[in-house]
Amino acid sequence: MIGFVGLSHLGIVSSISIASKGFKVVGFDPTTELTSNLEQNKLPVHEPGLDDLLARSKNQISFTSDPKKLEACEIVYVSLDVKTDQNNSSDLGPLTGLIEEVAAYLKPETILVVLSQVPPGFSRKLALKIKNPLYYQVETLIFGRAVERALYPERYIVGCENPAKSLPSTFEKLLRAFECPILPMRYESAELAKISINMCLVSSISVANTLAEICEKMGAEWSEIAPALKLDKRIGQFSYLSPGLGIAGGNLERDLATICQLAREYGTDAGVVEAWVANSRHRLDWVLRTLHGSVLSQNENPTLGVWGLAYKPDTKSTKNSPSLHLLGQLKSFAVRAYDPQVELSTEQRGNKLTQAESAVEAARGATALVVMTPWKEFSTADLKQVRQVMDGDVLIDPYAALDRRACIELDFTYYRLGSALEQRGGVC
């Protein structure tokens, strides 16, 4: 029996994925409403393919708020999402509290695996406090691709007290079921490996954002340059070279903050990381700068349409969402927003922000329309209808979610990241 403690986004996807491999799984969370809903196949998170995976695995998994059910488990994963505060520092209180709550119900030989992302040093300190064999496994969750990542991991990074010793047979059997390389290493190395991966992603994002902005100013085209970089073996075809609106979602920001904190603590240089943070903050306001130049400086009372509130498609998460950041800067303007998954609270909506029931309704009467989340639904929108219901012609599409040629043919004044302003008769 495999146990999962903390049925967060990470815990729900991971537990169902392991159950789909034929292992008996019990998911524990102290929130009875959550476990009751999961028992009825009611998922609190949105991930492509997760509903079907749960339905197929139903005979292998159960959910409970009774910690005694964990007594029968050979392996227990702690899978709580670790939240970050406004300074992007991890709040470890709920995680340590949950571990303390369930530890009393575990047999001494039960293997405890921390799947939650924790800062370097956490696992070693925890190992000194608990009686169970402890491992730290680097999580691979990517919102919107969580099922794919859980079922087909690229590798497993496993933090150990002594990586020279073989993993327990039950734990190794579980990991081998996913047919990927297993990389045991000391606790601190595994904790820092997760951050190292994110640092490489951030460096790629920063390169794309910096060069895309130059493209926008001088008339070069970033979408033409990126494929050339991916054909360079030193960079590679899977490089993260899509320009964006800074860094969002929470985990990357947390890791940047962690490295800056460690640099201060140990007296090392983190100047390049601080530069990444500054670049991210600068690019975050690209849409606002574009809106100001094309609309806000020329219209006294514009109406703005916003498509997308989640920080990326195929997720409900709005953590550090560029869209919510933008809306916070537009409080003095009439805004109508739409997202297929996210519903804003009354507090978030304010006096001039309303939430539309459809993409077309969000565009109705708009002086400018901004596509802040590249949901697939938007790429198939009827652009002719959108053009007809809008009062203005400005279309800001940072991620090129729409058909750019169609936008230009419909006489939109069209903006996207990494490219100069595009209009009929211009670059197309």
Coordinates of C-alpha atoms in Angstrom, one line a residue:
M1 CA 0.0 0.0 0.0
I2 CA 1.3 3.5 -1.0
G3 CA 0.1 6.5 1.1
F4 CA -0.2 10.1 0.1
V5 CA -0.4 12.7 2.8
G6 CA -1.6 16.2 1.7
L7 CA -4.0 16.1 -1.3
S8 CA -2.9 19.2 -2.9
H9 CA -2.6 19.7 -6.7
L10 CA 0.7 17.7 -6.5
G11 CA -0.7 15.0 -4.2
I12 CA -3.8 14.4 -6.2
V13 CA -2.1 14.0 -9.5
S14 CA 0.8 12.0 -8.1
S15 CA -1.4 9.6 -6.1
I16 CA -3.7 8.9 -9.1
S17 CA -0.8 8.4 -11.4
I18 CA 0.8 5.8 -9.1
A19 CA -2.6 4.0 -8.7
S20 CA -2.8 3.9 -12.5
K21 CA 0.3 1.7 -12.5
G22 CA -1.5 -1.0 -10.5
F23 CA -0.4 0.0 -6.9
K24 CA -2.9 0.2 -4.1
V25 CA -3.0 3.8 -2.9
V26 CA -4.7 5.6 -0.1
G27 CA -4.7 9.4 -0.1
F28 CA -5.0 11.2 3.2
D29 CA -6.0 14.8 3.9
P30 CA -7.5 16.3 7.1
T31 CA -10.1 18.1 5.1
T32 CA -13.1 15.8 5.1
E33 CA -14.9 17.7 2.4
L34 CA -12.0 17.3 0.0
T35 CA -11.6 13.5 0.6
S36 CA -15.3 13.0 0.3
N37 CA -15.4 14.8 -3.0
L38 CA -12.5 12.8 -4.3
E39 CA -14.2 9.6 -3.3
Q40 CA -17.0 10.7 -5.6
N41 CA -14.6 11.5 -8.4
K42 CA -15.0 15.2 -7.9
L43 CA -11.7 16.8 -8.6
P44 CA -10.8 20.3 -7.2
V45 CA -8.1 20.8 -9.8
H46 CA -8.2 21.0 -13.5
E47 CA -5.6 19.0 -15.5
P48 CA -6.0 17.6 -19.0
G49 CA -6.7 13.8 -18.8
L50 CA -6.9 13.7 -15.0
D51 CA -10.7 12.9 -14.8
D52 CA -10.2 9.9 -17.1
L53 CA -7.1 8.7 -15.3
L54 CA -9.0 8.7 -12.0
A55 CA -12.0 6.9 -13.5
R56 CA -9.6 4.2 -14.8
S57 CA -7.8 3.9 -11.5
K58 CA -10.8 4.0 -9.2
N59 CA -10.4 0.4 -8.0
Q60 CA -6.8 1.1 -6.9
I61 CA -7.2 4.3 -4.9
S62 CA -9.2 5.5 -2.0
F63 CA -9.3 8.8 -0.1
T64 CA -9.7 9.3 3.6
S65 CA -9.4 11.8 6.5
D66 CA -8.6 9.1 9.0
P67 CA -4.8 9.0 9.5
K68 CA -5.1 5.4 10.9
K69 CA -5.5 4.2 7.4
L70 CA -1.9 5.0 6.8
E71 CA -0.8 2.3 9.2
A72 CA -0.9 -0.3 6.5
C73 CA 1.3 1.6 4.1
E74 CA 4.8 0.5 3.2
I75 CA 5.6 3.9 1.6
V76 CA 4.1 7.3 2.5
Y77 CA 4.6 10.3 0.3
V78 CA 4.2 13.8 1.8
S79 CA 2.8 15.7 -1.1
L80 CA 1.5 19.1 0.2
D81 CA 2.0 22.1 -2.1
V82 CA 4.3 24.4 -0.3
K83 CA 2.9 27.9 -0.6
T84 CA 5.1 31.0 -0.9
D85 CA 4.6 34.4 0.7
Q86 CA 4.7 37.9 -1.0
N87 CA 8.5 37.7 -0.8
N88 CA 8.5 34.3 -2.6
S89 CA 9.7 32.5 0.6
S90 CA 8.4 29.1 1.4
D91 CA 5.9 28.7 4.2
L92 CA 7.0 25.3 5.7
G93 CA 4.7 25.5 8.7
P94 CA 1.8 23.5 7.2
L95 CA 4.2 20.9 5.8
T96 CA 6.0 20.2 9.0
G97 CA 2.7 20.3 10.9
L98 CA 1.3 17.6 8.6
I99 CA 4.3 15.4 8.9
E100 CA 4.1 15.6 12.7
E101 CA 0.4 14.8 12.6
V102 CA 0.8 11.6 10.6
A103 CA 4.2 10.4 11.9
A104 CA 2.6 8.8 15.0
Y105 CA 0.5 6.5 12.8
L106 CA 3.4 5.1 10.7
K107 CA 5.2 1.9 11.5
P108 CA 9.0 2.5 12.2
E109 CA 9.9 0.7 8.9
T110 CA 7.5 2.7 6.8
I111 CA 9.4 4.7 4.2
L112 CA 8.6 8.4 4.3
V113 CA 9.2 10.3 1.0
V114 CA 9.0 14.1 0.9
L115 CA 7.6 15.0 -2.5
S116 CA 6.9 18.7 -1.6
Q117 CA 9.5 21.2 -2.8
V118 CA 11.7 22.2 0.2
P119 CA 14.7 24.4 0.6
P120 CA 18.2 22.9 0.9
G121 CA 18.8 21.6 4.4
F122 CA 15.2 20.7 5.2
S123 CA 15.5 16.9 4.7
R124 CA 18.7 16.5 6.7
K125 CA 17.1 18.3 9.7
L126 CA 13.9 16.3 9.3
A127 CA 15.8 13.0 9.2
L128 CA 17.1 13.8 12.7
K129 CA 13.6 14.2 14.1
I130 CA 11.7 11.2 12.8
K131 CA 12.1 7.5 13.3
N132 CA 11.3 6.4 9.7
P133 CA 13.6 6.0 6.8
L134 CA 13.5 9.3 4.9
Y135 CA 13.9 10.2 1.2
Y136 CA 13.4 13.4 -0.7
Q137 CA 12.0 13.0 -4.3
V138 CA 12.2 15.9 -6.6
E139 CA 8.7 16.7 -7.9
T140 CA 8.1 17.2 -11.6
L141 CA 4.7 19.0 -11.5
I142 CA 4.0 21.4 -14.3
F143 CA 0.5 23.0 -14.2
G144 CA -1.4 22.1 -17.3
R145 CA 0.9 19.2 -18.1
A146 CA 0.8 17.5 -14.7
V147 CA -0.6 14.1 -15.8
E148 CA 1.9 13.8 -18.7
R149 CA 4.8 14.6 -16.4
A150 CA 3.6 12.2 -13.7
L151 CA 3.1 9.3 -16.0
Y152 CA 6.2 9.8 -18.2
P153 CA 8.9 11.4 -16.0
E154 CA 12.3 12.2 -17.6
R155 CA 14.1 10.9 -14.5
Y156 CA 13.7 10.5 -10.8
I157 CA 16.0 12.5 -8.5
V158 CA 16.1 10.9 -5.0
G159 CA 17.7 12.5 -2.0
C160 CA 19.1 10.1 0.5
E161 CA 21.0 10.1 3.8
N162 CA 23.6 7.9 2.2
P163 CA 23.3 7.6 -1.6
A164 CA 26.0 4.8 -1.7
K165 CA 23.4 2.5 -0.2
S166 CA 20.8 0.8 -2.4
L167 CA 17.3 2.1 -2.2
P168 CA 14.8 -0.1 -0.3
S169 CA 13.4 -2.8 -2.6
T170 CA 9.8 -1.6 -2.2
F171 CA 10.7 2.0 -3.0
E172 CA 12.8 1.0 -6.0
K173 CA 10.1 -1.3 -7.4
L174 CA 7.7 1.6 -7.3
L175 CA 10.1 4.0 -9.1
R176 CA 11.0 1.3 -11.7
A177 CA 7.4 1.0 -12.7
F178 CA 7.7 4.4 -14.5
E179 CA 10.7 3.2 -16.6
C180 CA 13.0 6.2 -16.2
P181 CA 16.5 6.8 -14.9
I182 CA 16.8 6.9 -11.1
L183 CA 19.4 9.3 -9.7
P184 CA 20.2 8.8 -6.0
M185 CA 22.2 11.6 -4.3
R186 CA 22.6 13.2 -0.9
Y187 CA 19.6 15.2 0.5
E188 CA 21.2 18.6 -0.1
S189 CA 22.1 17.8 -3.7
A190 CA 18.6 16.7 -4.6
E191 CA 17.1 19.8 -3.0
L192 CA 19.5 22.0 -4.9
A193 CA 19.0 19.9 -8.1
K194 CA 15.4 21.1 -8.3
I195 CA 16.5 24.7 -8.0
S196 CA 19.3 24.2 -10.5
I197 CA 16.8 22.9 -13.1
N198 CA 14.6 26.0 -12.6
M199 CA 17.7 28.3 -12.8
C200 CA 18.4 26.9 -16.3
L201 CA 14.8 27.5 -17.3
V202 CA 15.0 31.1 -16.0
S203 CA 18.2 31.7 -17.9
S204 CA 16.5 30.6 -21.1
I205 CA 13.4 32.7 -20.4
S206 CA 15.6 35.7 -19.7
V207 CA 17.5 35.3 -23.0
A208 CA 14.3 35.0 -24.9
N209 CA 12.7 38.0 -23.2
T210 CA 15.8 40.2 -23.6
L211 CA 16.3 39.4 -27.3
A212 CA 12.6 39.5 -28.1
E213 CA 12.4 43.1 -26.8
I214 CA 15.3 44.1 -29.1
C215 CA 13.4 42.4 -32.0
E216 CA 10.3 44.5 -31.2
K217 CA 12.3 47.7 -31.4
M218 CA 14.5 47.1 -34.5
G219 CA 12.2 45.0 -36.7
A220 CA 13.8 41.6 -36.3
E221 CA 11.5 38.6 -35.7
W222 CA 12.1 36.4 -32.7
S223 CA 10.0 33.5 -34.0
E224 CA 12.5 33.3 -36.9
I225 CA 15.5 33.3 -34.5
A226 CA 14.4 30.7 -32.0
P227 CA 14.3 27.8 -34.4
A228 CA 18.0 28.5 -35.3
L229 CA 19.0 28.3 -31.7
K230 CA 17.2 25.0 -31.1
L231 CA 19.2 23.5 -34.0
D232 CA 22.4 24.3 -32.1
K233 CA 23.3 21.1 -30.2
R234 CA 24.7 23.2 -27.3
I235 CA 21.2 24.7 -26.8
G236 CA 18.8 22.0 -28.1
Q237 CA 15.4 21.6 -29.6
F238 CA 13.6 21.5 -26.3
S239 CA 15.1 24.8 -25.0
Y240 CA 12.6 27.2 -23.3
L241 CA 13.0 30.0 -25.8
S242 CA 9.4 31.4 -26.0
P243 CA 9.3 35.0 -24.8
G244 CA 6.8 35.7 -22.0
L245 CA 5.6 38.3 -19.5
G246 CA 8.3 37.6 -16.9
I247 CA 8.2 34.6 -14.7
A248 CA 4.9 33.4 -13.1
G249 CA 3.4 30.6 -11.2
G250 CA 5.4 30.8 -8.0
N251 CA 8.0 28.0 -8.1
L252 CA 10.5 29.7 -10.3
E253 CA 10.2 32.9 -8.2
R254 CA 10.7 30.9 -5.0
D255 CA 13.9 29.3 -6.3
L256 CA 15.3 32.7 -7.4
A257 CA 14.6 34.1 -3.9
T258 CA 16.1 31.0 -2.3
I259 CA 19.4 31.4 -4.3
C260 CA 19.6 35.1 -3.4
Q261 CA 19.0 34.2 0.3
L262 CA 21.7 31.4 0.2
A263 CA 24.1 33.8 -1.5
R264 CA 23.7 36.3 1.3
E265 CA 24.0 33.6 3.9
Y266 CA 27.2 32.1 2.5
G267 CA 28.8 35.2 0.9
T268 CA 28.6 34.0 -2.7
D269 CA 27.7 36.0 -5.8
A270 CA 24.1 35.9 -7.1
G271 CA 24.3 39.0 -9.4
V272 CA 23.1 37.1 -12.4
V273 CA 20.1 35.8 -10.5
E274 CA 19.3 39.4 -9.4
A275 CA 19.5 40.4 -13.1
W276 CA 17.0 37.7 -14.0
V277 CA 14.6 39.0 -11.4
A278 CA 15.0 42.5 -12.7
N279 CA 14.4 41.4 -16.3
S280 CA 11.3 39.5 -15.2
R281 CA 9.9 42.5 -13.5
H282 CA 10.6 44.7 -16.6
R283 CA 8.9 42.2 -19.0
L284 CA 5.9 41.8 -16.7
D285 CA 4.7 45.3 -17.7
W286 CA 5.1 44.8 -21.5
V287 CA 1.3 44.7 -22.0
L288 CA 0.8 47.7 -19.9
R289 CA 3.4 49.7 -21.8
T290 CA 1.9 48.5 -25.1
L291 CA -1.6 49.4 -23.9
H292 CA -0.4 52.9 -22.8
G293 CA 1.2 53.7 -26.1
S294 CA -1.6 52.4 -28.3
V295 CA -4.8 53.1 -26.3
L296 CA -4.6 54.6 -22.8
S297 CA -2.6 57.7 -23.8
Q298 CA -5.1 58.4 -26.6
N299 CA -8.5 57.6 -25.1
E300 CA -10.0 59.2 -22.1
N301 CA -12.4 56.4 -21.2
P302 CA -11.4 53.2 -23.0
T303 CA -13.1 49.9 -22.4
L304 CA -10.7 47.0 -22.2
G305 CA -11.3 43.3 -22.9
V306 CA -9.0 40.7 -21.3
W307 CA -8.9 37.0 -22.3
G308 CA -7.3 34.8 -19.7
L309 CA -6.7 35.1 -15.9
A310 CA -4.7 31.9 -15.1
Y311 CA -1.0 32.3 -15.2
K312 CA -0.8 29.7 -18.0
P313 CA -3.3 27.6 -20.0
D314 CA -4.8 24.3 -18.6
T315 CA -4.7 25.3 -15.0
K316 CA -6.8 27.3 -12.5
S317 CA -3.8 28.7 -10.8
T318 CA -3.4 32.5 -10.7
K319 CA -0.3 32.5 -8.5
N320 CA 1.8 35.5 -9.7
S321 CA -0.4 35.7 -12.8
P322 CA 0.6 38.4 -15.3
S323 CA -3.1 38.9 -16.0
L324 CA -4.0 39.7 -12.4
H325 CA -0.9 42.0 -12.2
L326 CA -2.2 43.8 -15.3
L327 CA -5.7 44.1 -13.9
G328 CA -4.2 45.6 -10.7
Q329 CA -2.7 48.4 -12.9
L330 CA -6.0 49.0 -14.7
K331 CA -8.3 49.6 -11.8
S332 CA -9.3 53.1 -13.0
F333 CA -10.5 51.7 -16.4
A334 CA -13.6 49.7 -17.4
V335 CA -12.4 46.1 -17.9
R336 CA -14.3 43.0 -19.0
A337 CA -12.4 39.7 -18.4
Y338 CA -13.0 36.1 -19.3
D339 CA -11.3 32.8 -18.5
P340 CA -12.6 29.3 -19.1
Q341 CA -11.5 28.0 -15.6
V342 CA -10.8 30.9 -13.3
E343 CA -13.6 32.8 -11.5
L344 CA -12.6 36.0 -9.7
S345 CA -13.7 36.7 -6.2
T346 CA -15.9 39.8 -5.5
E347 CA -12.8 41.5 -3.9
Q348 CA -10.7 40.9 -7.1
R349 CA -13.4 42.3 -9.4
G350 CA -13.6 45.7 -7.9
N351 CA -15.9 48.5 -9.1
K352 CA -14.9 48.6 -12.8
L353 CA -13.9 45.0 -13.5
T354 CA -16.6 42.5 -14.6
Q355 CA -16.2 38.9 -15.6
A356 CA -17.9 37.9 -18.8
E357 CA -19.5 34.5 -19.6
S358 CA -17.6 34.1 -22.9
A359 CA -14.7 35.3 -24.9
V360 CA -16.9 37.2 -27.3
E361 CA -18.7 38.9 -24.5
A362 CA -15.4 40.0 -23.0
A363 CA -14.5 41.7 -26.3
R364 CA -17.9 43.4 -26.8
G365 CA -17.5 47.2 -26.9
A366 CA -13.8 47.0 -26.2
T367 CA -11.4 49.6 -27.4
A368 CA -8.6 47.0 -27.1
L369 CA -8.5 43.3 -26.5
V370 CA -5.6 41.6 -24.7
V371 CA -5.0 37.8 -24.7
M372 CA -3.2 37.2 -21.4
T373 CA -3.4 33.4 -21.3
P374 CA -3.0 31.4 -24.5
W375 CA -5.9 29.0 -23.9
K376 CA -6.6 26.7 -26.8
E377 CA -10.2 28.0 -26.8
F378 CA -8.9 31.4 -27.8
S379 CA -7.0 30.1 -30.8
T380 CA -10.2 28.8 -32.3
A381 CA -12.3 31.9 -31.6
D382 CA -14.3 33.5 -34.4
L383 CA -12.1 36.5 -35.0
K384 CA -14.6 38.0 -37.5
Q385 CA -17.2 38.1 -34.8
V386 CA -14.8 39.5 -32.3
R387 CA -13.8 42.3 -34.7
Q388 CA -17.5 43.1 -35.2
V389 CA -18.4 43.4 -31.5
M390 CA -15.3 45.5 -30.6
D391 CA -15.4 49.3 -30.8
G392 CA -11.6 49.6 -31.4
D393 CA -9.1 47.7 -33.4
V394 CA -6.1 47.1 -31.0
L395 CA -5.4 43.5 -30.4
I396 CA -2.5 42.6 -28.0
D397 CA -1.6 38.9 -28.2
P398 CA 1.7 38.5 -26.3
Y399 CA 2.0 34.7 -26.8
A400 CA 0.8 34.6 -30.4
A401 CA -2.2 32.5 -29.4
L402 CA -4.3 33.8 -32.4
D403 CA -3.8 33.4 -36.1
R404 CA -1.7 36.5 -36.8
R405 CA -2.4 36.6 -40.5
A406 CA -6.1 36.5 -39.9
C407 CA -5.8 39.3 -37.3
I408 CA -4.0 41.5 -39.8
E409 CA -6.4 40.7 -42.6
L410 CA -9.3 41.8 -40.3
D411 CA -7.6 45.2 -39.9
F412 CA -6.6 44.7 -36.2
T413 CA -3.7 46.7 -35.0
Y414 CA -1.8 43.7 -33.8
Y415 CA 0.9 43.4 -31.2
R416 CA 2.8 40.3 -30.0
L417 CA 6.1 39.6 -28.1
G418 CA 9.3 39.5 -30.1
S419 CA 7.9 41.3 -33.1
A420 CA 7.3 44.8 -34.3
L421 CA 3.8 46.2 -34.6
E422 CA 1.9 44.4 -37.4
Q423 CA -0.9 45.9 -39.5
R424 CA -2.3 45.3 -42.9
G425 CA 0.3 46.4 -45.4
G426 CA 3.1 45.9 -42.9
V427 CA 5.1 42.9 -42.0
C428 CA 3.0 39.8 -42.3

